[in-house]
Amino acid sequence: MGEGLKVSGHPLEASALPLPTRREDLLARLTEPQVWDLVVVGGGATGLGVALQAAREGLKVALLEARDFAQGTSSRSTKLVHGGVRYLAQGHWPLVREALHERRGLLERAPHLAQPLAFVMPTYRWGEQAFYGAGLKLYECLAASASLGPTRFLSAQTTQASLPGVRWEGLRGGVQYWDGQFDDARLALALARTAAREGACVINRVSVQHLLYENGRVAGVCAQDAEQSLTFELKAACVINATGVWVDGLRLTDGCQQEQGVDRLVTPSQGVHLVVDASFWPGDKALLVPKTADGRVLFVVPWLGKVLLGTTDTARPDAPIEPRPASEEVDLILKEAAGYLKKVPSRRDVLSAWAGLRPLVRTDASSSASAGLTRKISREHHIEVSSSGLVTVTGGKWTTYRFMAQDVMKQARRKAGLKPALRVLANDAPLIGAPAAHEWRHQLTGPAGVHLYGAEQEWLGGLPGAQVELALGLTEAMVRFAARYEYARSVEDVLARRSRCLFLDATLAKSLAPKVAQILREELGLDPQLSAFEALADQYAQCP
Ligand SMILES: Cc1cc2nc3c(=O)[nH]c(=O)nc-3n(C[C@H](O)[C@H](O)[C@H](O)COP(=O)(O)OP(=O)(O)OC[C@H]3O[C@@H](n4cnc5c(N)ncnc54)[C@H](O)[C@@H]3O)c2cc1C
């Protein structure tokens, strides 16, 4: 653990019964005739953060996710809770300071899912240690009281001892600094479930087809339940478009409705990760390579008992739902890793290869015809309010989801005249499952297991199959818990995002799929889409 981290107040009632997520009940609630204060479109980090913030402000909020929570970018990050070391070089100090503050807050709100992690940057050239070390000291200073631990200059010997997997020929020293790591998809679920507990109606597999208008103003959405192809309308005072790299879909239709030309806001950029066995990077510290051949940073991160290598930055204008790594991206990661790792991984060693799309905001978008651009922190996230009142939010990063949500709610309140309730819940309150006391010893660098459920472990213990482990810390009871309380509807929902097996070892995930499918059939009485998952697992297992 980092040094001096404390869990802030308001411990949840550890014994509170988890809220069931029966789909029939959720759909019945959604389709009741009523006017929502807020309808949020998109169930990634951004939309879920907004839904939680709105629920805590006492607003009547519904969130609709077309596929599954975090199925887009929000399950495919590098899993870092960070201030963004590389923004320092660009001079964005206030942004880094804000992200460092959010980093600390997130680690405190969900210590079972987000924890401090030591990073070491080995140095091989003269002057590197002083140059990068000064930057990392500044990073620590900017964190001020939110610091997770001191930045330290290491000798070659200490660097080698800290990083048992590092190439030691020519090693001159290193710099150690602190950031955080997390389980992104499980954190998204924690946001969804916390929002639901605080009154939001949150549902997956319901997509927004188009917007509804009254007197030229956005007045709701037309939605479709993907499971029954049922279409229904939701009236709302304000609609938030939080659809990540796909925000331009709703923006462009909104522009057409207003007979206004609208420029695209997002340029999607693909980032690839490769996962290898822990033997390639023993120990519990991460590696930072500050400058790769193409000028990026590369991370080697121990995570849930395996090791992540990544990432890349490749333009991906087609924005597919399930992007695949390109062979050149795999080459780039393996080549860079080979320069730093003692045991060099090859394609054969890759257990899972996956990609995510960053919603990068186009810099020329400020000249768009849309009104009300918020550019205060445009390098990070971007909020736009169209002339019809559609609020679009994109960009930013996982770490700052709460900061973004506060900013969105400011706009929503102003534009739609929404008033928070008299008694607003604190937005630094712990998320569902957060352990009540800071006695947390389990590290996210180690294998997955029941500890990822934090204070909810006791509920798992009471479900059938609590002692039956399928693999990688996944028990039969966890599959049942996913179906009953975590909105899971398919094998992929369980093996990709409730457990992270698909991301950690795709071949193993495929072998578990029939058993998971059988449990889901028992629990939900539906087709859990086994063969679709098997095909997906084959893709993740193949390293192009
Ligand atoms: C490779 C990579 C590494 C990253 N690493 C980090 C990191 O280490 N730390 C960090 O803090 N950040 C990181 N990020 C950034 C972070 O992951 C993203 O900023 C964040 O996940 C974006 O979340 P989002 O909710 O905006 O988008 P998404 O997660 O993509 O969510 C948008 C959702 O909208 C849904 N949707 C789309 N259309 C509709 C519709 N019509 N109706 C209903 N729903 C719809 C989609 O299904 C999707 O689930 C990384 C990003 C990438 C790509």
CSV table of C-alpha atoms in Angstrom, one decimal, residues 96-307:
chain,number,residue,atom,x,y,z
A,96,VAL,CA,-2.3,17.2,-13.2
A,97,ARG,CA,-3.0,18.6,-9.8
A,98,GLU,CA,-6.7,18.1,-10.1
A,99,ALA,CA,-6.2,14.5,-11.4
A,100,LEU,CA,-3.9,13.8,-8.5
A,101,HIS,CA,-6.5,15.0,-6.1
A,102,GLU,CA,-9.1,12.7,-7.8
A,103,ARG,CA,-6.6,9.9,-7.7
A,104,ARG,CA,-6.4,10.0,-4.0
A,105,GLY,CA,-10.2,10.4,-3.6
A,106,LEU,CA,-10.8,7.3,-5.8
A,107,LEU,CA,-8.4,5.1,-3.8
A,108,GLU,CA,-10.3,6.1,-0.7
A,109,ARG,CA,-13.8,5.6,-2.1
A,110,ALA,CA,-13.1,2.0,-3.3
A,111,PRO,CA,-10.0,0.6,-1.6
A,112,HIS,CA,-11.0,-3.0,-2.7
A,113,LEU,CA,-10.9,-1.9,-6.4
A,114,ALA,CA,-8.3,0.9,-6.5
A,115,GLN,CA,-5.0,0.9,-4.8
A,116,PRO,CA,-1.6,2.7,-4.7
A,117,LEU,CA,1.1,1.1,-6.9
A,118,ALA,CA,4.8,1.9,-6.9
A,119,PHE,CA,6.3,2.6,-10.4
A,120,VAL,CA,10.0,2.4,-11.2
A,121,MET,CA,11.6,4.0,-14.2
A,122,PRO,CA,15.0,2.4,-14.8
A,123,THR,CA,17.7,4.6,-16.3
A,124,TYR,CA,20.4,3.5,-18.7
A,125,ARG,CA,21.8,6.8,-20.0
A,126,TRP,CA,23.8,9.6,-18.3
A,127,GLY,CA,21.6,12.4,-17.2
A,128,GLU,CA,18.3,10.5,-17.5
A,129,GLN,CA,17.9,10.0,-13.8
A,130,ALA,CA,18.3,13.7,-13.0
A,131,PHE,CA,16.0,14.8,-15.9
A,132,TYR,CA,13.1,12.4,-15.3
A,133,GLY,CA,13.6,12.4,-11.5
A,134,ALA,CA,13.1,16.2,-11.4
A,135,GLY,CA,9.8,15.8,-13.3
A,136,LEU,CA,8.6,13.0,-11.0
A,137,LYS,CA,9.6,15.1,-7.9
A,138,LEU,CA,7.4,17.9,-9.3
A,139,TYR,CA,4.6,15.3,-9.8
A,140,GLU,CA,4.9,14.4,-6.1
A,141,CYS,CA,4.9,18.1,-5.1
A,142,LEU,CA,1.8,18.8,-7.2
A,143,ALA,CA,0.0,16.1,-5.3
A,144,ALA,CA,0.8,17.9,-2.1
A,145,SER,CA,-1.4,16.3,0.7
A,146,ALA,CA,-2.8,13.9,-1.9
A,147,SER,CA,0.6,12.3,-2.4
A,148,LEU,CA,0.7,8.5,-2.1
A,149,GLY,CA,4.4,8.4,-1.2
A,150,PRO,CA,7.8,10.0,-1.9
A,151,THR,CA,9.6,9.9,-5.2
A,152,ARG,CA,13.0,8.3,-4.6
A,153,PHE,CA,16.2,8.2,-6.7
A,154,LEU,CA,17.5,4.6,-6.7
A,155,SER,CA,21.0,3.2,-7.2
A,156,ALA,CA,21.5,0.5,-9.9
A,157,GLN,CA,21.5,-2.1,-7.2
A,158,THR,CA,18.3,-0.9,-5.6
A,159,THR,CA,16.6,-0.6,-9.0
A,160,GLN,CA,17.6,-4.2,-9.7
A,161,ALA,CA,16.2,-5.4,-6.4
A,162,SER,CA,13.0,-3.5,-6.9
A,163,LEU,CA,12.5,-4.8,-10.4
A,164,PRO,CA,13.6,-8.4,-10.5
A,165,GLY,CA,12.5,-8.7,-14.1
A,166,VAL,CA,14.4,-5.7,-15.5
A,167,ARG,CA,17.3,-5.9,-18.0
A,168,TRP,CA,20.4,-5.1,-15.9
A,169,GLU,CA,23.1,-4.7,-18.6
A,170,GLY,CA,24.0,-1.0,-18.6
A,171,LEU,CA,21.5,-0.1,-15.8
A,172,ARG,CA,22.7,3.1,-14.1
A,173,GLY,CA,19.9,3.6,-11.6
A,174,GLY,CA,16.2,4.5,-11.5
A,175,VAL,CA,13.5,6.6,-10.0
A,176,GLN,CA,10.6,5.3,-8.0
A,177,TYR,CA,7.3,7.2,-7.8
A,178,TRP,CA,3.7,6.4,-6.8
A,179,ASP,CA,0.4,6.3,-8.7
A,180,GLY,CA,-2.6,3.9,-8.4
A,181,GLN,CA,-4.1,1.0,-10.2
A,182,PHE,CA,-7.6,-0.3,-10.4
A,183,ASP,CA,-10.1,-2.9,-11.8
A,184,ASP,CA,-11.8,-0.6,-14.4
A,185,ALA,CA,-14.8,-2.8,-15.2
A,186,ARG,CA,-15.6,-3.7,-11.6
A,187,LEU,CA,-15.3,-0.1,-10.6
A,188,ALA,CA,-17.8,0.7,-13.4
A,189,LEU,CA,-20.2,-1.8,-11.8
A,190,ALA,CA,-19.6,-0.3,-8.4
A,191,LEU,CA,-20.6,3.1,-9.8
A,192,ALA,CA,-23.7,1.6,-11.5
A,193,ARG,CA,-24.8,-0.3,-8.4
A,194,THR,CA,-24.1,2.7,-6.0
A,195,ALA,CA,-26.1,5.0,-8.3
A,196,ALA,CA,-28.9,2.4,-8.3
A,197,ARG,CA,-28.8,2.2,-4.5
A,198,GLU,CA,-29.1,6.0,-4.4
A,199,GLY,CA,-32.2,6.0,-6.5
A,200,ALA,CA,-31.1,6.0,-10.2
A,201,CYS,CA,-32.6,3.5,-12.6
A,202,VAL,CA,-29.6,2.0,-14.4
A,203,ILE,CA,-29.9,-0.6,-17.1
A,204,ASN,CA,-27.8,-2.3,-19.8
A,205,ARG,CA,-28.8,-3.6,-23.2
A,206,VAL,CA,-31.1,-0.6,-23.8
A,207,SER,CA,-29.9,1.7,-26.6
A,208,VAL,CA,-31.0,5.2,-27.4
A,209,GLN,CA,-32.3,5.2,-31.0
A,210,HIS,CA,-33.0,8.9,-31.3
A,211,LEU,CA,-33.9,12.0,-29.4
A,212,LEU,CA,-37.4,13.4,-28.7
A,213,TYR,CA,-38.1,17.1,-29.2
A,214,GLU,CA,-40.7,19.6,-27.9
A,215,ASN,CA,-40.6,23.1,-29.4
A,216,GLY,CA,-37.2,22.6,-30.7
A,217,ARG,CA,-35.8,21.5,-27.3
A,218,VAL,CA,-34.6,18.0,-26.5
A,219,ALA,CA,-37.3,16.5,-24.4
A,220,GLY,CA,-36.3,12.8,-24.0
A,221,VAL,CA,-35.2,9.8,-25.9
A,222,CYS,CA,-36.6,6.9,-27.8
A,223,ALA,CA,-35.0,3.7,-26.5
A,224,GLN,CA,-34.9,0.0,-27.5
A,225,ASP,CA,-34.5,-3.0,-25.3
A,226,ALA,CA,-32.0,-5.2,-27.2
A,227,GLU,CA,-33.3,-8.4,-25.7
A,228,GLN,CA,-37.0,-8.1,-26.8
A,229,SER,CA,-36.6,-5.4,-29.5
A,230,LEU,CA,-39.2,-3.4,-27.5
A,231,THR,CA,-39.2,0.3,-28.2
A,232,PHE,CA,-40.3,2.9,-25.7
A,233,GLU,CA,-40.0,6.6,-25.0
A,234,LEU,CA,-38.5,8.4,-21.9
A,235,LYS,CA,-39.3,12.0,-21.3
A,236,ALA,CA,-36.6,14.0,-19.6
A,237,ALA,CA,-35.8,17.6,-18.6
A,238,CYS,CA,-32.2,17.0,-19.7
A,239,VAL,CA,-30.4,14.4,-21.8
A,240,ILE,CA,-26.7,13.7,-21.4
A,241,ASN,CA,-24.8,12.2,-24.3
A,242,ALA,CA,-22.0,10.2,-22.6
A,243,THR,CA,-21.4,7.7,-25.4
A,244,GLY,CA,-17.6,7.9,-25.5
A,245,VAL,CA,-16.0,7.7,-29.0
A,246,TRP,CA,-19.6,7.4,-30.3
A,247,VAL,CA,-20.9,10.8,-29.1
A,248,ASP,CA,-21.0,12.2,-32.7
A,249,GLY,CA,-23.9,9.8,-33.6
A,250,LEU,CA,-26.3,11.7,-31.3
A,251,ARG,CA,-24.7,15.1,-31.9
A,252,LEU,CA,-25.0,14.8,-35.7
A,253,THR,CA,-28.7,13.7,-35.6
A,254,ASP,CA,-29.3,16.6,-33.1
A,255,GLY,CA,-27.6,19.0,-35.6
A,256,CYS,CA,-29.8,17.7,-38.5
A,257,GLN,CA,-32.9,18.2,-36.4
A,258,GLN,CA,-31.9,21.8,-35.7
A,259,GLU,CA,-30.9,22.1,-39.4
A,260,GLN,CA,-27.4,23.1,-38.3
A,261,GLY,CA,-24.1,21.8,-39.6
A,262,VAL,CA,-22.2,20.1,-36.8
A,263,ASP,CA,-18.5,19.2,-37.0
A,264,ARG,CA,-17.3,15.9,-35.6
A,265,LEU,CA,-16.0,16.3,-32.1
A,266,VAL,CA,-14.1,13.0,-31.5
A,267,THR,CA,-11.1,11.5,-33.2
A,268,PRO,CA,-10.9,7.9,-31.9
A,269,SER,CA,-7.4,6.6,-31.1
A,270,GLN,CA,-6.7,2.9,-30.5
A,271,GLY,CA,-4.5,1.7,-27.6
A,272,VAL,CA,-3.5,-2.0,-27.4
A,273,HIS,CA,-2.5,-4.1,-24.4
A,274,LEU,CA,-0.8,-7.5,-24.3
A,275,VAL,CA,-1.1,-9.7,-21.3
A,276,VAL,CA,1.6,-12.2,-20.4
A,277,ASP,CA,2.4,-14.5,-17.5
A,278,ALA,CA,3.7,-13.0,-14.2
A,279,SER,CA,7.1,-14.8,-14.7
A,280,PHE,CA,7.9,-12.2,-17.3
A,281,TRP,CA,7.7,-9.4,-14.7
A,282,PRO,CA,8.0,-10.8,-11.2
A,283,GLY,CA,7.5,-8.5,-8.2
A,284,ASP,CA,4.8,-6.0,-7.3
A,285,LYS,CA,6.1,-2.8,-8.9
A,286,ALA,CA,5.2,-1.4,-12.3
A,287,LEU,CA,7.7,-0.3,-15.0
A,288,LEU,CA,7.5,3.1,-16.7
A,289,VAL,CA,9.4,3.5,-20.0
A,290,PRO,CA,9.2,7.3,-20.4
A,291,LYS,CA,9.8,7.5,-24.1
A,292,THR,CA,9.3,4.8,-26.7
A,293,ALA,CA,10.5,4.9,-30.3
A,294,ASP,CA,7.3,6.6,-31.3
A,295,GLY,CA,7.5,9.1,-28.5
A,296,ARG,CA,4.9,7.5,-26.1
A,297,VAL,CA,5.2,6.0,-22.7
A,298,LEU,CA,5.0,2.3,-22.2
A,299,PHE,CA,3.9,0.6,-19.0
A,300,VAL,CA,4.6,-2.9,-17.7
A,301,VAL,CA,2.0,-3.4,-14.9
A,302,PRO,CA,1.5,-6.4,-12.6
A,303,TRP,CA,-2.3,-6.8,-12.5
A,304,LEU,CA,-4.5,-9.5,-11.0
A,305,GLY,CA,-1.7,-12.1,-11.1
A,306,LYS,CA,-0.6,-11.4,-14.7
A,307,VAL,CA,1.3,-8.6,-16.4
